[in-house]
Amino acid sequence: MAGTSETGIASGSSPLGPIETIHAPVLLDECVALVTPALDGPDPWVVDCTLGLAGHACAFLKAAPAAHLIGIDRDQEALGLASERMAREGLGDRFVPVHAAFDQLEDILKDRGLKRVSAVFMDLGLSSLQIDERSRGFSYSQDAPLDMRMDPSQSLTAAQILADYSEEDLARIFQDYGEEHHARRIARALAQARQRQPVRTSAQLDRLVDQAVPRAHRAPGNPAKRVFQALRIEVNGELDKLVRTLPQAVARLRVGGRLVVESYHSLEDRSVKRFMASGLQAKLPQGLPVVPQSARPVFLDLTHGARKADADQVAANPRSASVRLRAVEVSRPIPAERIERWREESSQPVYRANMHPSRRR
């Protein structure tokens, strides 16, 4: 008989079934090929900033038998399931689970006495556990409370945002985080609807957006898709956490270390692309005849832009359709002033949202 975890879930399973079958890691072979060359040196450590159900993490450890892995996740349930999976596959002695947001990366490494690591990996998509577990409210395809918290211990939910934010602030979120062309129209409809009754479920929100967006001006797919994306980003502070984490990651990578990131929508990919480009370019005033050593590029482009899933990969795993995979290698010691500049640039919100007083790290 299978054992049972402290959550009451049978070992190796989630409420949705065996974890190996409910979540197919996106571009797994490509990610392993990009990460593992950095794990050849002495005492290699890799950080999986988005552990989920440990599909990528298990593959990294199997491909690099000398490596250790720190797995970070905001979701305690996912951490428990991932830890059980690691133990079951004989990898538990090389695995360190951490319950935290990934923008706490440097503190996590400091607490464990690690000055440098060999690779940092980020898969920014939602895990199947989050998407398919109805009570999370991430999906517009099934009715559920509007929660959307990756970490259930935080206070802010999507329903609170819809109840508390002004019409103007809702419009800004939908525009900035969802790139929604009908942001003001949808925000107005929500502000009017909540005067009659609170908007608390995904079905209510889906119906309101459907009624608000003119059919003649709709993009393909469900018109609520961008609104749900915007709310999820605001609830979890996803973009601000991402831009804060990227400088932390490269500051802790050894020379030859690699940063590998999978993103799933244009806002994420734009942030990753912009950051990586800043390390692939020389930083100097125009007109200098010679590039000073301190201004030379610090990254080597491993993917030469973004890699995408091919038709066969999308057919096998439809959630890979929107993935963009980018990776760089630290090619020389990064000057302290460049890291400090990146930190300063990442300290301010990239977008105009993030207005709720209960926003948490």
Coordinates of C-alpha atoms in Angstrom, one line a residue:
M1 CA 0.0 0.0 0.0
A2 CA 1.3 3.5 -0.9
G3 CA 2.3 5.7 2.0
T4 CA 0.4 8.8 2.8
S5 CA 1.9 12.3 3.2
E6 CA 1.1 14.7 6.0
T7 CA -1.4 16.3 3.7
G8 CA -3.4 13.1 3.5
I9 CA -2.4 12.5 -0.2
A10 CA -1.0 9.1 -1.1
S11 CA 2.7 9.2 -1.8
G12 CA 3.5 9.8 -5.5
S13 CA 0.1 11.3 -6.1
S14 CA -1.8 14.5 -6.0
P15 CA -5.6 15.0 -5.8
L16 CA -5.4 14.8 -9.6
G17 CA -3.5 11.5 -9.9
P18 CA 0.2 10.3 -10.0
I19 CA 2.4 13.4 -10.3
E20 CA 4.5 11.9 -13.0
T21 CA 1.5 11.8 -15.3
I22 CA -0.3 15.1 -14.5
H23 CA 2.6 17.3 -15.3
A24 CA 4.8 16.9 -18.4
P25 CA 7.8 19.2 -18.1
V26 CA 8.0 21.6 -21.0
L27 CA 11.1 21.3 -23.4
L28 CA 12.7 18.9 -20.9
D29 CA 15.4 17.6 -23.1
E30 CA 16.4 21.1 -24.2
C31 CA 16.5 22.3 -20.6
V32 CA 18.7 19.4 -19.5
A33 CA 21.1 20.0 -22.4
L34 CA 21.4 23.6 -21.4
V35 CA 21.8 23.1 -17.6
T36 CA 24.0 20.0 -17.3
P37 CA 27.2 21.3 -19.0
A38 CA 27.5 23.8 -16.2
L39 CA 27.4 21.0 -13.6
D40 CA 30.7 19.4 -14.5
G41 CA 32.9 21.3 -12.1
P42 CA 33.6 20.6 -8.4
D43 CA 30.7 20.6 -5.9
P44 CA 28.1 21.6 -8.5
W45 CA 24.8 23.1 -7.2
V46 CA 21.8 24.0 -9.3
V47 CA 18.9 26.1 -8.2
D48 CA 15.4 25.3 -9.5
C49 CA 13.5 28.5 -8.7
T50 CA 10.2 27.1 -9.7
L51 CA 10.3 23.5 -8.4
G52 CA 6.6 22.6 -9.0
L53 CA 6.3 18.8 -9.1
A54 CA 10.1 18.4 -9.8
G55 CA 10.0 17.2 -13.4
H56 CA 12.9 19.3 -14.5
A57 CA 14.7 19.0 -11.1
C58 CA 14.7 15.2 -11.2
A59 CA 16.0 15.2 -14.7
F60 CA 18.9 17.6 -13.8
L61 CA 20.0 15.4 -10.9
K62 CA 19.8 12.2 -12.9
A63 CA 21.9 13.8 -15.7
A64 CA 24.5 15.1 -13.2
P65 CA 25.2 12.5 -10.5
A66 CA 27.5 14.7 -8.6
A67 CA 25.2 17.7 -8.4
H68 CA 23.0 18.9 -5.6
L69 CA 19.8 20.9 -6.2
I70 CA 17.9 23.5 -4.2
G71 CA 14.2 23.5 -5.1
I72 CA 12.3 26.7 -4.4
D73 CA 8.5 26.9 -4.4
R74 CA 5.8 29.1 -2.8
D75 CA 3.4 26.2 -2.7
Q76 CA 3.8 23.9 0.3
E77 CA 1.7 21.1 -1.3
A78 CA 3.9 21.1 -4.4
L79 CA 7.0 21.0 -2.2
G80 CA 5.7 18.0 -0.3
L81 CA 4.9 16.1 -3.4
A82 CA 8.2 17.0 -5.0
S83 CA 10.1 15.8 -1.9
E84 CA 8.3 12.5 -1.9
R85 CA 9.1 12.1 -5.6
M86 CA 12.8 12.8 -5.0
A87 CA 12.9 10.3 -2.2
R88 CA 11.1 7.7 -4.3
E89 CA 13.6 8.1 -7.2
G90 CA 16.6 7.9 -4.9
L91 CA 17.5 11.6 -5.2
G92 CA 16.5 12.8 -1.8
D93 CA 20.0 13.0 -0.4
R94 CA 21.0 15.6 -3.1
F95 CA 17.8 17.7 -2.8
V96 CA 17.1 20.7 -0.6
P97 CA 13.4 21.9 -0.7
V98 CA 12.8 25.5 0.3
H99 CA 9.4 27.1 0.9
A100 CA 9.9 30.7 -0.4
A101 CA 9.3 33.1 -3.3
F102 CA 12.2 33.0 -5.7
D103 CA 13.1 36.6 -5.3
Q104 CA 14.5 35.6 -1.9
L105 CA 17.2 33.6 -3.8
E106 CA 20.3 35.4 -2.4
D107 CA 19.1 35.0 1.2
I108 CA 18.4 31.3 0.6
L109 CA 21.9 30.7 -0.7
K110 CA 23.4 32.8 2.1
D111 CA 21.6 30.8 4.7
R112 CA 23.1 27.6 3.2
G113 CA 26.6 29.0 3.0
L114 CA 26.7 28.9 -0.8
K115 CA 28.6 31.8 -2.4
R116 CA 28.4 30.5 -5.9
V117 CA 26.2 28.0 -7.8
S118 CA 26.6 26.4 -11.2
A119 CA 23.1 26.9 -12.7
V120 CA 19.8 28.7 -12.0
F121 CA 16.7 27.4 -13.7
M122 CA 13.3 29.1 -13.9
D123 CA 10.1 27.6 -15.5
L124 CA 7.7 30.5 -15.2
G125 CA 4.6 28.7 -16.2
L126 CA 1.9 27.5 -13.8
S127 CA 2.2 23.9 -12.9
S128 CA -0.5 21.4 -13.8
L129 CA -1.2 21.0 -10.1
Q130 CA -2.2 24.7 -9.9
I131 CA -4.0 24.8 -13.2
D132 CA -6.0 21.7 -12.8
E133 CA -6.8 21.9 -9.1
R134 CA -10.2 23.5 -9.1
S135 CA -10.1 25.2 -5.8
R136 CA -7.2 27.3 -6.9
G137 CA -9.3 29.3 -9.3
F138 CA -6.5 29.8 -11.9
S139 CA -8.6 28.6 -14.8
Y140 CA -11.6 30.1 -16.5
S141 CA -12.5 26.7 -17.9
Q142 CA -14.0 25.5 -14.6
D143 CA -16.0 27.3 -11.9
A144 CA -14.1 27.9 -8.7
P145 CA -13.5 30.6 -6.1
L146 CA -11.3 33.4 -7.4
D147 CA -8.2 32.6 -5.3
M148 CA -5.2 32.4 -7.7
R149 CA -2.6 32.4 -4.8
M150 CA 0.5 30.4 -5.5
D151 CA 1.2 30.5 -1.8
P152 CA -2.1 29.9 0.0
S153 CA -0.6 31.4 3.2
Q154 CA -0.6 34.9 1.7
S155 CA -3.6 37.1 2.2
L156 CA -4.4 38.8 -1.1
T157 CA -6.7 36.9 -3.5
A158 CA -8.1 37.7 -6.9
A159 CA -11.6 38.1 -5.4
Q160 CA -10.2 40.7 -3.0
I161 CA -8.7 42.6 -5.9
L162 CA -12.0 42.7 -7.7
A163 CA -13.7 43.9 -4.6
D164 CA -11.2 46.5 -3.4
Y165 CA -9.5 48.0 -6.4
S166 CA -10.9 51.1 -8.0
E167 CA -12.2 50.9 -11.5
E168 CA -9.2 52.9 -12.7
D169 CA -6.8 50.5 -11.0
L170 CA -8.5 47.4 -12.4
A171 CA -8.2 48.9 -15.9
R172 CA -4.5 49.5 -15.3
I173 CA -3.9 45.9 -14.2
F174 CA -5.8 44.5 -17.2
Q175 CA -3.9 46.7 -19.6
D176 CA -0.4 46.4 -18.0
Y177 CA -0.5 42.7 -17.0
G178 CA -3.0 41.4 -19.5
E179 CA -2.3 43.6 -22.5
E180 CA -6.1 43.7 -22.8
H181 CA -7.4 46.1 -25.4
H182 CA -10.8 46.3 -23.7
A183 CA -9.4 46.9 -20.2
R184 CA -11.5 50.0 -19.4
R185 CA -14.7 48.5 -20.7
I186 CA -14.1 45.3 -18.6
A187 CA -13.2 47.3 -15.5
R188 CA -16.3 49.4 -15.9
A189 CA -18.5 46.3 -16.2
L190 CA -16.9 44.8 -13.1
A191 CA -17.3 48.0 -11.1
Q192 CA -21.0 48.1 -11.9
A193 CA -21.5 44.4 -11.3
R194 CA -20.0 44.4 -7.8
Q195 CA -22.4 47.0 -6.7
R196 CA -25.1 44.4 -7.1
Q197 CA -23.2 41.4 -5.8
P198 CA -19.5 40.4 -5.1
V199 CA -17.6 38.8 -8.0
R200 CA -16.2 35.8 -6.2
T201 CA -16.0 32.9 -8.8
S202 CA -14.3 32.2 -12.0
A203 CA -17.6 31.6 -13.7
Q204 CA -19.0 35.0 -12.7
L205 CA -15.8 36.7 -14.0
D206 CA -15.8 34.7 -17.2
R207 CA -19.5 35.7 -17.8
L208 CA -18.9 39.4 -17.1
V209 CA -16.0 39.6 -19.5
D210 CA -17.9 37.7 -22.2
Q211 CA -20.7 40.3 -21.9
A212 CA -18.3 43.3 -21.8
V213 CA -16.2 42.5 -24.8
P214 CA -17.9 43.2 -28.2
R215 CA -17.9 40.0 -30.3
A216 CA -16.9 41.9 -33.4
H217 CA -13.6 42.9 -31.8
R218 CA -12.5 39.7 -30.0
A219 CA -9.2 38.0 -30.5
P220 CA -9.3 34.2 -30.9
G221 CA -9.9 32.2 -27.8
N222 CA -11.7 32.9 -24.6
P223 CA -12.0 36.7 -24.1
A224 CA -11.4 36.3 -20.3
K225 CA -7.9 34.8 -20.9
R226 CA -6.0 38.1 -20.5
V227 CA -8.0 39.2 -17.5
F228 CA -7.3 36.0 -15.7
Q229 CA -3.6 36.4 -16.5
A230 CA -3.5 39.9 -15.3
L231 CA -5.2 39.0 -12.0
R232 CA -2.8 36.1 -11.4
I233 CA 0.2 38.3 -12.0
E234 CA -1.1 41.0 -9.6
V235 CA -2.1 38.5 -6.9
N236 CA 1.4 36.9 -6.9
G237 CA 3.6 39.8 -7.8
E238 CA 5.0 37.7 -10.6
L239 CA 6.7 40.3 -12.8
D240 CA 8.3 42.3 -10.1
K241 CA 9.6 39.1 -8.5
L242 CA 11.0 38.0 -11.8
V243 CA 12.9 41.3 -12.5
R244 CA 14.3 41.3 -8.9
T245 CA 15.5 37.7 -9.2
L246 CA 17.4 37.8 -12.4
P247 CA 20.2 40.1 -11.0
Q248 CA 20.4 37.9 -7.9
A249 CA 20.8 34.8 -10.0
V250 CA 23.7 36.0 -12.1
A251 CA 25.4 37.6 -9.1
R252 CA 25.6 34.1 -7.6
L253 CA 26.6 32.2 -10.7
R254 CA 30.2 31.1 -11.1
V255 CA 32.1 31.9 -14.3
G256 CA 30.8 29.2 -16.7
G257 CA 27.5 29.1 -14.8
R258 CA 24.2 29.2 -16.6
L259 CA 20.9 31.0 -16.3
V260 CA 18.1 29.1 -18.1
V261 CA 14.5 30.5 -18.2
E262 CA 11.3 29.3 -19.7
S263 CA 8.6 32.0 -20.1
Y264 CA 5.0 31.7 -21.3
H265 CA 3.7 35.2 -22.1
S266 CA 5.2 38.3 -23.7
L267 CA 5.6 40.3 -20.5
E268 CA 7.7 37.6 -18.9
D269 CA 9.7 37.0 -22.1
R270 CA 10.3 40.7 -22.6
S271 CA 11.7 41.1 -19.1
V272 CA 14.0 38.0 -19.5
K273 CA 15.1 39.1 -23.0
R274 CA 15.8 42.7 -21.9
F275 CA 17.9 41.5 -18.9
M276 CA 19.9 39.0 -20.9
A277 CA 20.5 41.5 -23.7
S278 CA 22.0 43.9 -21.1
G279 CA 24.7 41.4 -20.3
L280 CA 25.4 40.4 -23.9
Q281 CA 26.2 44.0 -24.9
A282 CA 29.1 46.3 -24.2
K283 CA 28.2 49.1 -21.8
L284 CA 30.1 52.3 -22.7
P285 CA 29.6 55.8 -24.0
Q286 CA 29.5 56.2 -27.8
G287 CA 32.7 57.2 -29.5
L288 CA 35.2 55.3 -27.3
P289 CA 37.8 53.7 -29.6
V290 CA 38.5 50.8 -27.3
V291 CA 36.0 48.9 -25.1
P292 CA 37.3 48.9 -21.5
Q293 CA 37.5 45.5 -19.8
S294 CA 34.8 46.5 -17.3
A295 CA 32.3 47.3 -20.1
R296 CA 32.7 44.2 -22.1
P297 CA 29.8 41.6 -22.4
V298 CA 29.5 39.3 -19.4
F299 CA 27.2 36.7 -21.0
L300 CA 27.4 34.2 -23.8
D301 CA 24.1 33.6 -25.6
L302 CA 23.4 29.9 -25.6
T303 CA 20.0 29.9 -27.3
H304 CA 20.6 32.7 -29.8
G305 CA 17.3 34.3 -29.1
A306 CA 14.3 32.3 -27.9
R307 CA 13.7 28.6 -28.6
K308 CA 10.1 27.4 -29.1
A309 CA 8.4 24.1 -29.0
D310 CA 8.1 22.4 -32.4
A311 CA 4.8 20.9 -33.8
D312 CA 5.5 17.5 -32.3
Q313 CA 6.2 18.8 -28.9
V314 CA 3.1 21.0 -28.9
A315 CA 1.0 18.0 -30.0
A316 CA 2.4 15.9 -27.1
N317 CA 2.1 18.7 -24.6
P318 CA -0.3 21.5 -25.6
R319 CA 0.8 23.7 -22.7
S320 CA 4.2 24.1 -24.5
A321 CA 2.7 26.1 -27.3
S322 CA 3.6 29.5 -25.9
V323 CA 6.9 28.7 -24.3
R324 CA 10.0 30.8 -25.0
L325 CA 13.3 29.3 -23.8
R326 CA 16.3 31.6 -23.3
A327 CA 19.7 30.8 -21.7
V328 CA 23.0 32.6 -21.1
E329 CA 26.4 31.6 -19.6
V330 CA 28.4 33.8 -17.4
S331 CA 31.5 34.3 -19.6
R332 CA 33.7 36.3 -17.2
P333 CA 33.5 37.8 -13.6
I334 CA 30.7 40.3 -13.6
P335 CA 31.9 43.8 -12.4
A336 CA 30.3 44.8 -9.1
E337 CA 29.1 48.1 -10.5
R338 CA 27.1 46.3 -13.3
I339 CA 25.4 44.0 -10.7
E340 CA 24.6 47.1 -8.6
R341 CA 23.1 48.8 -11.6
W342 CA 20.9 45.8 -12.3
R343 CA 19.8 45.8 -8.7
E344 CA 18.8 49.4 -8.8
E345 CA 16.9 49.0 -12.1
S346 CA 15.0 46.0 -10.6
S347 CA 14.1 47.8 -7.4
Q348 CA 11.3 49.7 -8.9
P349 CA 8.1 48.1 -10.3
V350 CA 8.4 47.7 -14.1
Y351 CA 4.7 48.2 -14.5
R352 CA 2.2 50.5 -12.9
A353 CA 0.1 48.0 -11.0
N354 CA 1.0 46.6 -7.6
M355 CA -1.3 49.0 -5.7
H356 CA -2.9 46.9 -3.0
P357 CA -1.6 47.6 0.5
S358 CA -1.5 43.9 1.4
R359 CA 0.9 42.9 -1.4
R360 CA 3.5 40.6 0.1
R361 CA 6.9 39.4 -0.9

